[in-house]
Amino acid sequence: MLWNNASQPQKNVKEFIAAAKGATPPFKMGGTGSKREDHVLTAFVEKNTGAKFAYLPYTSGGEAATQLVGNHTASNVNNPSENLEVWRANQVRALCVFDKERIEYKVKVTPSQSWNDVPTCKEEGLERAVPDVARDVSAGKVTPTRPRSTSICSRRSRRPPNSRTTSRSRPSADLPHRA
């Protein structure tokens, strides 16, 4: 997902991209790791809008969220779970989701928004399809009856989330599995 700080005046992708195009120096975009999913998504936004960003790789989505809340970056491309608590606290704004469809969950996460209220990036003017990003899952020898390694792609299923938890180890039934 593409996020910005809630104190910033840009309330949608169009306003955000217009501001980014006119920014000198370029807006700072935070993400997890270098030359990985978040960096690829940032390059995708640059290529499809003409805006330029200074991509800053962090060691975790939590660190990228902290930098956004502190206004050290203008935006980030965090997964929903990585910005959930700061979104609930109205410290960040969800601009769009990088998928072909909106997230299906309609229960309010903030006082005014559910995951389903966040438009797709395509709805917001990023017309080209988002590239698939490979993910690998591996298991050790302690699971001999299961495959040791498998690959899945970023088009996550539409089924309800599993028992993933937030950093506070709280069940997260309202966390979709999307970038």
Short mmCIF file of N, CA and C in Angstrom, two decimals:
data_model
loop_
_atom_site.label_atom_id
_atom_site.label_comp_id
_atom_site.label_asym_id
_atom_site.label_seq_id
_atom_site.Cartn_x
_atom_site.Cartn_y
_atom_site.Cartn_z
N MET A 1 0.84 -1.18 0.00
CA MET A 1 0.00 0.00 0.00
C MET A 1 0.88 1.24 0.00
N LEU A 2 0.37 2.32 -0.57
CA LEU A 2 1.05 3.60 -0.55
C LEU A 2 0.44 4.45 0.56
N TRP A 3 1.29 4.97 1.44
CA TRP A 3 0.86 5.73 2.61
C TRP A 3 1.59 7.07 2.64
N ASN A 4 0.94 8.09 3.23
CA ASN A 4 1.65 9.32 3.55
C ASN A 4 1.29 9.72 4.97
N ASN A 5 1.97 10.74 5.49
CA ASN A 5 1.70 11.22 6.84
C ASN A 5 0.38 11.98 6.84
N ALA A 6 -0.47 11.71 7.80
CA ALA A 6 -1.80 12.33 7.85
C ALA A 6 -1.74 13.84 8.03
N SER A 7 -0.61 14.38 8.48
CA SER A 7 -0.50 15.83 8.63
C SER A 7 -0.19 16.53 7.30
N GLN A 8 0.16 15.75 6.28
CA GLN A 8 0.46 16.33 4.97
C GLN A 8 -0.83 16.72 4.25
N PRO A 9 -0.79 17.73 3.39
CA PRO A 9 -2.00 18.19 2.73
C PRO A 9 -2.52 17.27 1.63
N GLN A 10 -1.69 16.37 1.11
CA GLN A 10 -2.12 15.50 0.01
C GLN A 10 -3.03 14.39 0.54
N LYS A 11 -4.28 14.39 0.09
CA LYS A 11 -5.26 13.44 0.60
C LYS A 11 -5.55 12.29 -0.36
N ASN A 12 -4.95 12.30 -1.56
CA ASN A 12 -5.14 11.22 -2.51
C ASN A 12 -3.90 11.09 -3.38
N VAL A 13 -3.86 10.07 -4.20
CA VAL A 13 -2.68 9.79 -5.02
C VAL A 13 -2.41 10.93 -6.00
N LYS A 14 -3.44 11.46 -6.62
CA LYS A 14 -3.25 12.54 -7.60
C LYS A 14 -2.56 13.74 -6.96
N GLU A 15 -3.02 14.16 -5.79
CA GLU A 15 -2.40 15.29 -5.09
C GLU A 15 -0.98 14.94 -4.64
N PHE A 16 -0.79 13.71 -4.18
CA PHE A 16 0.52 13.27 -3.72
C PHE A 16 1.53 13.27 -4.87
N ILE A 17 1.15 12.72 -6.02
CA ILE A 17 2.05 12.66 -7.17
C ILE A 17 2.35 14.06 -7.68
N ALA A 18 1.35 14.93 -7.73
CA ALA A 18 1.59 16.31 -8.18
C ALA A 18 2.60 17.00 -7.27
N ALA A 19 2.46 16.81 -5.97
CA ALA A 19 3.41 17.41 -5.02
C ALA A 19 4.80 16.79 -5.18
N ALA A 20 4.85 15.48 -5.39
CA ALA A 20 6.14 14.80 -5.55
C ALA A 20 6.85 15.27 -6.81
N LYS A 21 6.10 15.49 -7.88
CA LYS A 21 6.72 15.96 -9.13
C LYS A 21 7.35 17.34 -8.97
N GLY A 22 6.76 18.17 -8.12
CA GLY A 22 7.28 19.52 -7.92
C GLY A 22 8.25 19.65 -6.77
N ALA A 23 8.55 18.55 -6.10
CA ALA A 23 9.39 18.61 -4.90
C ALA A 23 10.88 18.69 -5.24
N THR A 24 11.56 19.62 -4.60
CA THR A 24 13.01 19.72 -4.69
C THR A 24 13.54 19.93 -3.27
N PRO A 25 14.29 19.02 -2.73
CA PRO A 25 14.72 17.75 -3.29
C PRO A 25 13.55 16.77 -3.38
N PRO A 26 13.77 15.61 -4.03
CA PRO A 26 12.67 14.64 -4.19
C PRO A 26 12.12 14.18 -2.85
N PHE A 27 10.83 13.83 -2.84
CA PHE A 27 10.21 13.25 -1.65
C PHE A 27 10.99 11.99 -1.26
N LYS A 28 11.09 11.75 0.04
CA LYS A 28 11.70 10.52 0.54
C LYS A 28 10.61 9.47 0.70
N MET A 29 10.85 8.29 0.11
CA MET A 29 9.92 7.16 0.19
C MET A 29 10.59 6.06 0.99
N GLY A 30 9.98 5.67 2.10
CA GLY A 30 10.54 4.62 2.93
C GLY A 30 9.99 3.26 2.56
N GLY A 31 10.78 2.24 2.83
CA GLY A 31 10.36 0.87 2.59
C GLY A 31 11.30 -0.09 3.28
N THR A 32 10.99 -1.37 3.16
CA THR A 32 11.78 -2.41 3.80
C THR A 32 12.78 -2.98 2.81
N GLY A 33 14.04 -2.79 3.06
CA GLY A 33 15.10 -3.38 2.26
C GLY A 33 15.36 -2.66 0.95
N SER A 34 16.50 -2.98 0.37
CA SER A 34 16.92 -2.40 -0.90
C SER A 34 16.78 -3.44 -2.01
N LYS A 35 16.29 -3.02 -3.15
CA LYS A 35 16.10 -3.87 -4.32
C LYS A 35 15.20 -5.05 -4.01
N ARG A 36 14.20 -4.81 -3.18
CA ARG A 36 13.20 -5.81 -2.84
C ARG A 36 11.83 -5.25 -3.17
N GLU A 37 10.77 -5.85 -2.65
CA GLU A 37 9.40 -5.51 -3.02
C GLU A 37 9.09 -4.02 -2.91
N ASP A 38 9.41 -3.40 -1.79
CA ASP A 38 9.07 -1.99 -1.59
C ASP A 38 9.84 -1.09 -2.55
N HIS A 39 11.08 -1.45 -2.81
CA HIS A 39 11.90 -0.68 -3.75
C HIS A 39 11.33 -0.82 -5.17
N VAL A 40 10.90 -2.04 -5.53
CA VAL A 40 10.28 -2.28 -6.84
C VAL A 40 9.00 -1.46 -6.98
N LEU A 41 8.18 -1.43 -5.94
CA LEU A 41 6.94 -0.65 -6.00
C LEU A 41 7.23 0.84 -6.15
N THR A 42 8.26 1.33 -5.49
CA THR A 42 8.64 2.73 -5.62
C THR A 42 9.07 3.03 -7.06
N ALA A 43 9.87 2.14 -7.64
CA ALA A 43 10.29 2.31 -9.03
C ALA A 43 9.09 2.26 -9.96
N PHE A 44 8.12 1.41 -9.65
CA PHE A 44 6.88 1.33 -10.43
C PHE A 44 6.14 2.67 -10.41
N VAL A 45 6.02 3.27 -9.23
CA VAL A 45 5.34 4.56 -9.13
C VAL A 45 6.11 5.62 -9.92
N GLU A 46 7.42 5.63 -9.80
CA GLU A 46 8.23 6.60 -10.56
C GLU A 46 8.02 6.43 -12.06
N LYS A 47 8.12 5.21 -12.54
CA LYS A 47 8.01 4.94 -13.97
C LYS A 47 6.64 5.33 -14.52
N ASN A 48 5.60 5.11 -13.73
CA ASN A 48 4.24 5.34 -14.22
C ASN A 48 3.72 6.74 -13.98
N THR A 49 4.47 7.56 -13.25
CA THR A 49 3.98 8.92 -12.96
C THR A 49 4.96 10.01 -13.38
N GLY A 50 6.22 9.68 -13.52
CA GLY A 50 7.23 10.70 -13.81
C GLY A 50 7.75 11.38 -12.56
N ALA A 51 7.17 11.06 -11.40
CA ALA A 51 7.66 11.60 -10.13
C ALA A 51 8.97 10.90 -9.77
N LYS A 52 9.82 11.59 -9.03
CA LYS A 52 11.07 11.01 -8.57
C LYS A 52 11.07 10.96 -7.05
N PHE A 53 11.56 9.85 -6.51
CA PHE A 53 11.63 9.68 -5.06
C PHE A 53 13.04 9.30 -4.65
N ALA A 54 13.42 9.69 -3.47
CA ALA A 54 14.65 9.22 -2.85
C ALA A 54 14.23 8.05 -1.96
N TYR A 55 14.47 6.83 -2.44
CA TYR A 55 14.05 5.64 -1.70
C TYR A 55 15.00 5.37 -0.55
N LEU A 56 14.44 5.21 0.65
CA LEU A 56 15.24 4.94 1.84
C LEU A 56 14.89 3.55 2.37
N PRO A 57 15.82 2.60 2.29
CA PRO A 57 15.54 1.25 2.79
C PRO A 57 15.73 1.16 4.30
N TYR A 58 14.76 0.55 4.96
CA TYR A 58 14.84 0.35 6.40
C TYR A 58 14.87 -1.14 6.69
N THR A 59 15.22 -1.49 7.92
CA THR A 59 15.35 -2.90 8.28
C THR A 59 14.02 -3.58 8.56
N SER A 60 12.95 -2.79 8.72
CA SER A 60 11.64 -3.38 8.98
C SER A 60 10.54 -2.41 8.59
N GLY A 61 9.34 -2.95 8.43
CA GLY A 61 8.19 -2.10 8.16
C GLY A 61 7.87 -1.20 9.34
N GLY A 62 8.15 -1.69 10.54
CA GLY A 62 7.94 -0.86 11.72
C GLY A 62 8.83 0.37 11.72
N GLU A 63 10.08 0.17 11.30
CA GLU A 63 11.01 1.30 11.21
C GLU A 63 10.55 2.28 10.13
N ALA A 64 10.07 1.77 8.99
CA ALA A 64 9.58 2.64 7.92
C ALA A 64 8.35 3.42 8.41
N ALA A 65 7.48 2.78 9.18
CA ALA A 65 6.31 3.46 9.73
C ALA A 65 6.71 4.56 10.71
N THR A 66 7.68 4.27 11.56
CA THR A 66 8.16 5.26 12.53
C THR A 66 8.73 6.49 11.83
N GLN A 67 9.49 6.26 10.77
CA GLN A 67 10.08 7.38 10.02
C GLN A 67 8.99 8.21 9.35
N LEU A 68 7.94 7.58 8.88
CA LEU A 68 6.83 8.31 8.25
C LEU A 68 6.08 9.13 9.29
N VAL A 69 5.77 8.53 10.43
CA VAL A 69 5.06 9.25 11.49
C VAL A 69 5.87 10.45 11.97
N GLY A 70 7.19 10.31 12.02
CA GLY A 70 8.06 11.40 12.45
C GLY A 70 8.35 12.43 11.36
N ASN A 71 7.71 12.28 10.19
CA ASN A 71 7.91 13.17 9.04
C ASN A 71 9.36 13.18 8.54
N HIS A 72 10.06 12.07 8.73
CA HIS A 72 11.41 11.93 8.19
C HIS A 72 11.35 11.44 6.74
N THR A 73 10.21 10.84 6.37
CA THR A 73 9.93 10.47 4.99
C THR A 73 8.57 11.05 4.63
N ALA A 74 8.32 11.25 3.33
CA ALA A 74 7.04 11.79 2.88
C ALA A 74 6.00 10.68 2.72
N SER A 75 6.49 9.46 2.52
CA SER A 75 5.57 8.34 2.26
C SER A 75 6.30 7.03 2.51
N ASN A 76 5.51 5.94 2.50
CA ASN A 76 6.11 4.62 2.48
C ASN A 76 5.21 3.66 1.71
N VAL A 77 5.77 2.51 1.40
CA VAL A 77 5.03 1.47 0.69
C VAL A 77 4.98 0.22 1.57
N ASN A 78 4.41 0.38 2.75
CA ASN A 78 4.33 -0.69 3.72
C ASN A 78 3.14 -1.60 3.47
N ASN A 79 3.25 -2.82 3.98
CA ASN A 79 2.12 -3.73 4.01
C ASN A 79 1.10 -3.21 5.02
N PRO A 80 -0.15 -3.61 4.90
CA PRO A 80 -1.17 -3.12 5.84
C PRO A 80 -0.83 -3.34 7.30
N SER A 81 -0.32 -4.52 7.64
CA SER A 81 -0.02 -4.81 9.05
C SER A 81 1.06 -3.92 9.62
N GLU A 82 1.96 -3.43 8.78
CA GLU A 82 3.08 -2.63 9.25
C GLU A 82 2.67 -1.20 9.61
N ASN A 83 1.57 -0.72 9.07
CA ASN A 83 1.09 0.63 9.37
C ASN A 83 -0.25 0.63 10.11
N LEU A 84 -0.73 -0.53 10.47
CA LEU A 84 -2.06 -0.64 11.07
C LEU A 84 -2.25 0.26 12.29
N GLU A 85 -1.38 0.15 13.26
CA GLU A 85 -1.58 0.90 14.52
C GLU A 85 -1.45 2.40 14.32
N VAL A 86 -0.54 2.83 13.46
CA VAL A 86 -0.39 4.28 13.23
C VAL A 86 -1.52 4.80 12.35
N TRP A 87 -2.14 3.93 11.55
CA TRP A 87 -3.34 4.33 10.78
C TRP A 87 -4.51 4.49 11.74
N ARG A 88 -4.66 3.53 12.66
CA ARG A 88 -5.73 3.62 13.67
C ARG A 88 -5.58 4.90 14.51
N ALA A 89 -4.36 5.32 14.73
CA ALA A 89 -4.08 6.52 15.53
C ALA A 89 -4.16 7.80 14.69
N ASN A 90 -4.59 7.67 13.43
CA ASN A 90 -4.71 8.82 12.51
C ASN A 90 -3.39 9.55 12.29
N GLN A 91 -2.29 8.82 12.32
CA GLN A 91 -0.98 9.42 12.08
C GLN A 91 -0.53 9.27 10.63
N VAL A 92 -1.11 8.31 9.91
CA VAL A 92 -0.79 8.10 8.50
C VAL A 92 -2.09 8.00 7.71
N ARG A 93 -1.97 8.18 6.41
CA ARG A 93 -3.12 8.11 5.50
C ARG A 93 -2.86 7.02 4.47
N ALA A 94 -3.81 6.14 4.28
CA ALA A 94 -3.73 5.10 3.25
C ALA A 94 -4.18 5.72 1.93
N LEU A 95 -3.25 5.85 0.97
CA LEU A 95 -3.57 6.47 -0.31
C LEU A 95 -4.12 5.47 -1.33
N CYS A 96 -3.50 4.29 -1.42
CA CYS A 96 -4.01 3.28 -2.35
C CYS A 96 -3.38 1.93 -2.06
N VAL A 97 -4.03 0.90 -2.58
CA VAL A 97 -3.54 -0.47 -2.44
C VAL A 97 -3.05 -0.95 -3.81
N PHE A 98 -1.87 -1.57 -3.82
CA PHE A 98 -1.28 -2.08 -5.05
C PHE A 98 -1.87 -3.45 -5.38
N ASP A 99 -3.06 -3.45 -5.93
CA ASP A 99 -3.71 -4.69 -6.35
C ASP A 99 -4.78 -4.33 -7.37
N LYS A 100 -5.32 -5.33 -8.02
CA LYS A 100 -6.34 -5.09 -9.04
C LYS A 100 -7.70 -4.80 -8.44
N GLU A 101 -7.92 -5.24 -7.20
CA GLU A 101 -9.20 -5.04 -6.52
C GLU A 101 -8.96 -4.44 -5.14
N ARG A 102 -9.98 -3.75 -4.65
CA ARG A 102 -9.91 -3.24 -3.28
C ARG A 102 -9.87 -4.40 -2.29
N ILE A 103 -9.34 -4.13 -1.12
CA ILE A 103 -9.34 -5.13 -0.06
C ILE A 103 -10.79 -5.31 0.39
N GLU A 104 -11.20 -6.54 0.59
CA GLU A 104 -12.61 -6.83 0.80
C GLU A 104 -13.15 -6.52 2.20
N TYR A 105 -12.31 -6.32 3.18
CA TYR A 105 -12.77 -6.16 4.56
C TYR A 105 -13.43 -4.80 4.77
N LYS A 106 -14.70 -4.83 5.23
CA LYS A 106 -15.49 -3.60 5.35
C LYS A 106 -15.68 -3.13 6.79
N VAL A 107 -15.13 -3.83 7.74
CA VAL A 107 -15.20 -3.40 9.14
C VAL A 107 -14.28 -2.19 9.29
N LYS A 108 -14.76 -1.14 9.97
CA LYS A 108 -13.96 0.08 10.14
C LYS A 108 -12.70 -0.21 10.96
N VAL A 109 -11.59 0.26 10.45
CA VAL A 109 -10.31 0.14 11.14
C VAL A 109 -10.02 1.46 11.86
N THR A 110 -10.33 2.56 11.21
CA THR A 110 -10.25 3.88 11.81
C THR A 110 -11.69 4.32 12.05
N PRO A 111 -11.90 5.42 12.73
CA PRO A 111 -13.29 5.87 12.93
C PRO A 111 -14.05 6.09 11.62
N SER A 112 -13.35 6.37 10.52
CA SER A 112 -14.05 6.67 9.27
C SER A 112 -13.74 5.72 8.11
N GLN A 113 -12.76 4.83 8.23
CA GLN A 113 -12.37 4.01 7.09
C GLN A 113 -12.19 2.53 7.43
N SER A 114 -12.56 1.71 6.45
CA SER A 114 -12.26 0.29 6.47
C SER A 114 -11.19 0.04 5.42
N TRP A 115 -10.65 -1.17 5.37
CA TRP A 115 -9.69 -1.50 4.31
C TRP A 115 -10.35 -1.33 2.94
N ASN A 116 -11.64 -1.65 2.85
CA ASN A 116 -12.35 -1.56 1.58
C ASN A 116 -12.53 -0.12 1.10
N ASP A 117 -12.42 0.85 1.97
CA ASP A 117 -12.53 2.26 1.58
C ASP A 117 -11.27 2.77 0.88
N VAL A 118 -10.17 2.05 0.99
CA VAL A 118 -8.92 2.47 0.35
C VAL A 118 -8.97 2.07 -1.12
N PRO A 119 -8.88 3.03 -2.04
CA PRO A 119 -8.96 2.70 -3.46
C PRO A 119 -7.74 1.93 -3.95
N THR A 120 -7.90 1.25 -5.07
CA THR A 120 -6.73 0.64 -5.69
C THR A 120 -5.91 1.76 -6.31
N CYS A 121 -4.65 1.49 -6.52
CA CYS A 121 -3.79 2.49 -7.16
C CYS A 121 -4.26 2.75 -8.59
N LYS A 122 -4.81 1.74 -9.24
CA LYS A 122 -5.35 1.93 -10.58
C LYS A 122 -6.52 2.90 -10.56
N GLU A 123 -7.41 2.77 -9.57
CA GLU A 123 -8.52 3.71 -9.43
C GLU A 123 -8.01 5.14 -9.26
N GLU A 124 -6.84 5.27 -8.65
CA GLU A 124 -6.27 6.58 -8.37
C GLU A 124 -5.39 7.11 -9.51
N GLY A 125 -5.35 6.38 -10.63
CA GLY A 125 -4.63 6.89 -11.79
C GLY A 125 -3.35 6.19 -12.15
N LEU A 126 -2.91 5.23 -11.36
CA LEU A 126 -1.75 4.43 -11.73
C LEU A 126 -2.27 3.28 -12.58
N GLU A 127 -2.34 3.51 -13.88
CA GLU A 127 -3.06 2.64 -14.80
C GLU A 127 -2.45 1.27 -15.04
N ARG A 128 -1.15 1.17 -15.03
CA ARG A 128 -0.53 -0.10 -15.40
C ARG A 128 -0.64 -1.11 -14.28
N ALA A 129 -0.69 -2.38 -14.65
CA ALA A 129 -0.80 -3.45 -13.66
C ALA A 129 0.45 -3.49 -12.80
N VAL A 130 0.28 -3.86 -11.57
CA VAL A 130 1.39 -3.98 -10.63
C VAL A 130 2.09 -5.30 -10.88
N PRO A 131 3.41 -5.30 -10.95
CA PRO A 131 4.12 -6.56 -11.21
C PRO A 131 3.97 -7.54 -10.07
N ASP A 132 3.98 -8.84 -10.40
CA ASP A 132 3.99 -9.87 -9.37
C ASP A 132 5.34 -9.84 -8.66
N VAL A 133 5.31 -10.07 -7.37
CA VAL A 133 6.53 -10.11 -6.60
C VAL A 133 6.59 -11.49 -5.95
N ALA A 134 7.63 -12.24 -6.24
CA ALA A 134 7.75 -13.61 -5.72
C ALA A 134 8.05 -13.59 -4.22
N ARG A 135 7.50 -14.55 -3.52
CA ARG A 135 7.79 -14.75 -2.10
C ARG A 135 8.18 -16.21 -1.94
N ASP A 136 9.10 -16.51 -1.06
CA ASP A 136 9.50 -17.88 -0.78
C ASP A 136 9.18 -18.20 0.67
N VAL A 137 8.76 -19.44 0.88
CA VAL A 137 8.48 -19.94 2.21
C VAL A 137 9.27 -21.24 2.35
N SER A 138 10.03 -21.37 3.42
CA SER A 138 10.84 -22.58 3.63
C SER A 138 10.58 -23.14 5.01
N ALA A 139 10.74 -24.45 5.13
CA ALA A 139 10.59 -25.12 6.42
C ALA A 139 11.81 -26.01 6.63
N GLY A 140 12.16 -26.20 7.88
CA GLY A 140 13.32 -27.03 8.21
C GLY A 140 12.99 -28.51 8.20
N LYS A 141 13.95 -29.31 8.62
CA LYS A 141 13.79 -30.77 8.62
C LYS A 141 12.76 -31.24 9.63
N VAL A 142 12.32 -30.37 10.53
CA VAL A 142 11.33 -30.77 11.53
C VAL A 142 9.95 -30.99 10.92
N THR A 143 9.79 -30.69 9.64
CA THR A 143 8.50 -30.86 8.97
C THR A 143 8.67 -31.80 7.76
N PRO A 144 9.07 -33.05 8.00
CA PRO A 144 9.39 -33.93 6.88
C PRO A 144 8.19 -34.29 6.00
N THR A 145 6.98 -34.18 6.50
CA THR A 145 5.82 -34.54 5.69
C THR A 145 5.34 -33.39 4.81
N ARG A 146 5.95 -32.23 4.94
CA ARG A 146 5.57 -31.07 4.15
C ARG A 146 6.71 -30.70 3.21
N PRO A 147 6.39 -29.96 2.15
CA PRO A 147 7.48 -29.50 1.28
C PRO A 147 8.43 -28.60 2.04
N ARG A 148 9.72 -28.68 1.74
CA ARG A 148 10.70 -27.85 2.43
C ARG A 148 10.75 -26.45 1.88
N SER A 149 10.36 -26.21 0.65
CA SER A 149 10.40 -24.88 0.07
C SER A 149 9.35 -24.78 -1.01
N THR A 150 8.73 -23.63 -1.10
CA THR A 150 7.75 -23.39 -2.15
C THR A 150 7.73 -21.91 -2.46
N SER A 151 7.28 -21.56 -3.64
CA SER A 151 7.18 -20.16 -4.01
C SER A 151 5.72 -19.80 -4.25
N ILE A 152 5.36 -18.61 -3.83
CA ILE A 152 4.03 -18.08 -4.09
C ILE A 152 4.20 -16.69 -4.67
N CYS A 153 3.18 -16.16 -5.27
CA CYS A 153 3.33 -14.81 -5.82
C CYS A 153 2.46 -13.84 -5.04
N SER A 154 2.61 -12.55 -5.33
CA SER A 154 1.98 -11.50 -4.53
C SER A 154 0.48 -11.41 -4.70
N ARG A 155 -0.10 -12.10 -5.64
CA ARG A 155 -1.55 -12.07 -5.78
C ARG A 155 -2.13 -12.96 -4.69
N ARG A 156 -2.26 -12.39 -3.52
CA ARG A 156 -2.70 -13.15 -2.36
C ARG A 156 -4.16 -13.54 -2.48
N SER A 157 -4.51 -14.63 -1.85
CA SER A 157 -5.88 -15.13 -1.96
C SER A 157 -6.86 -14.18 -1.28
N ARG A 158 -8.11 -14.33 -1.60
CA ARG A 158 -9.17 -13.49 -1.05
C ARG A 158 -9.75 -14.08 0.24
N ARG A 159 -9.13 -15.15 0.73
CA ARG A 159 -9.65 -15.76 1.95
C ARG A 159 -9.30 -14.92 3.17
N PRO A 160 -10.03 -15.11 4.28
CA PRO A 160 -9.72 -14.33 5.49
C PRO A 160 -8.31 -14.58 5.96
N PRO A 161 -7.70 -13.61 6.62
CA PRO A 161 -6.33 -13.77 7.08
C PRO A 161 -6.20 -14.88 8.12
N ASN A 162 -4.99 -15.43 8.22
CA ASN A 162 -4.74 -16.44 9.23
C ASN A 162 -4.46 -15.77 10.56
N SER A 163 -3.76 -16.42 11.44
CA SER A 163 -3.57 -15.89 12.78
C SER A 163 -2.34 -15.02 12.92
N ARG A 164 -2.02 -14.24 11.87
CA ARG A 164 -0.90 -13.31 12.00
C ARG A 164 -1.18 -12.33 13.12
N THR A 165 -0.12 -11.83 13.71
CA THR A 165 -0.29 -10.88 14.80
C THR A 165 0.46 -9.60 14.51
N THR A 166 0.07 -8.54 15.19
CA THR A 166 0.78 -7.28 15.08
C THR A 166 1.98 -7.32 15.99
N SER A 167 2.75 -6.25 16.01
CA SER A 167 3.94 -6.21 16.86
C SER A 167 3.59 -6.29 18.34
N ARG A 168 2.34 -6.05 18.66
CA ARG A 168 1.92 -6.14 20.07
C ARG A 168 1.38 -7.53 20.40
N SER A 169 1.59 -8.51 19.50
CA SER A 169 1.16 -9.89 19.67
C SER A 169 -0.33 -9.98 19.96
N ARG A 170 -1.08 -9.20 19.27
CA ARG A 170 -2.52 -9.17 19.41
C ARG A 170 -3.11 -9.82 18.17
N PRO A 171 -4.14 -10.66 18.28
CA PRO A 171 -4.73 -11.25 17.08
C PRO A 171 -5.13 -10.15 16.11
N SER A 172 -4.96 -10.42 14.83
CA SER A 172 -5.18 -9.37 13.84
C SER A 172 -6.16 -9.81 12.77
N ALA A 173 -7.38 -10.06 13.16
CA ALA A 173 -8.40 -10.50 12.21
C ALA A 173 -8.70 -9.46 11.15
N ASP A 174 -8.34 -8.21 11.39
CA ASP A 174 -8.65 -7.17 10.41
C ASP A 174 -7.46 -6.85 9.51
N LEU A 175 -6.45 -7.71 9.47
CA LEU A 175 -5.27 -7.47 8.63
C LEU A 175 -5.37 -8.25 7.33
N PRO A 176 -5.51 -7.59 6.22
CA PRO A 176 -5.48 -8.28 4.94
C PRO A 176 -4.06 -8.65 4.56
N HIS A 177 -3.92 -9.58 3.65
CA HIS A 177 -2.61 -10.03 3.19
C HIS A 177 -2.29 -9.35 1.87
N ARG A 178 -1.96 -8.10 1.87
CA ARG A 178 -1.68 -7.36 0.65
C ARG A 178 -0.52 -6.39 0.84
N ALA A 179 0.08 -6.02 -0.27
CA ALA A 179 1.11 -4.98 -0.24
C ALA A 179 0.45 -3.65 -0.47
#
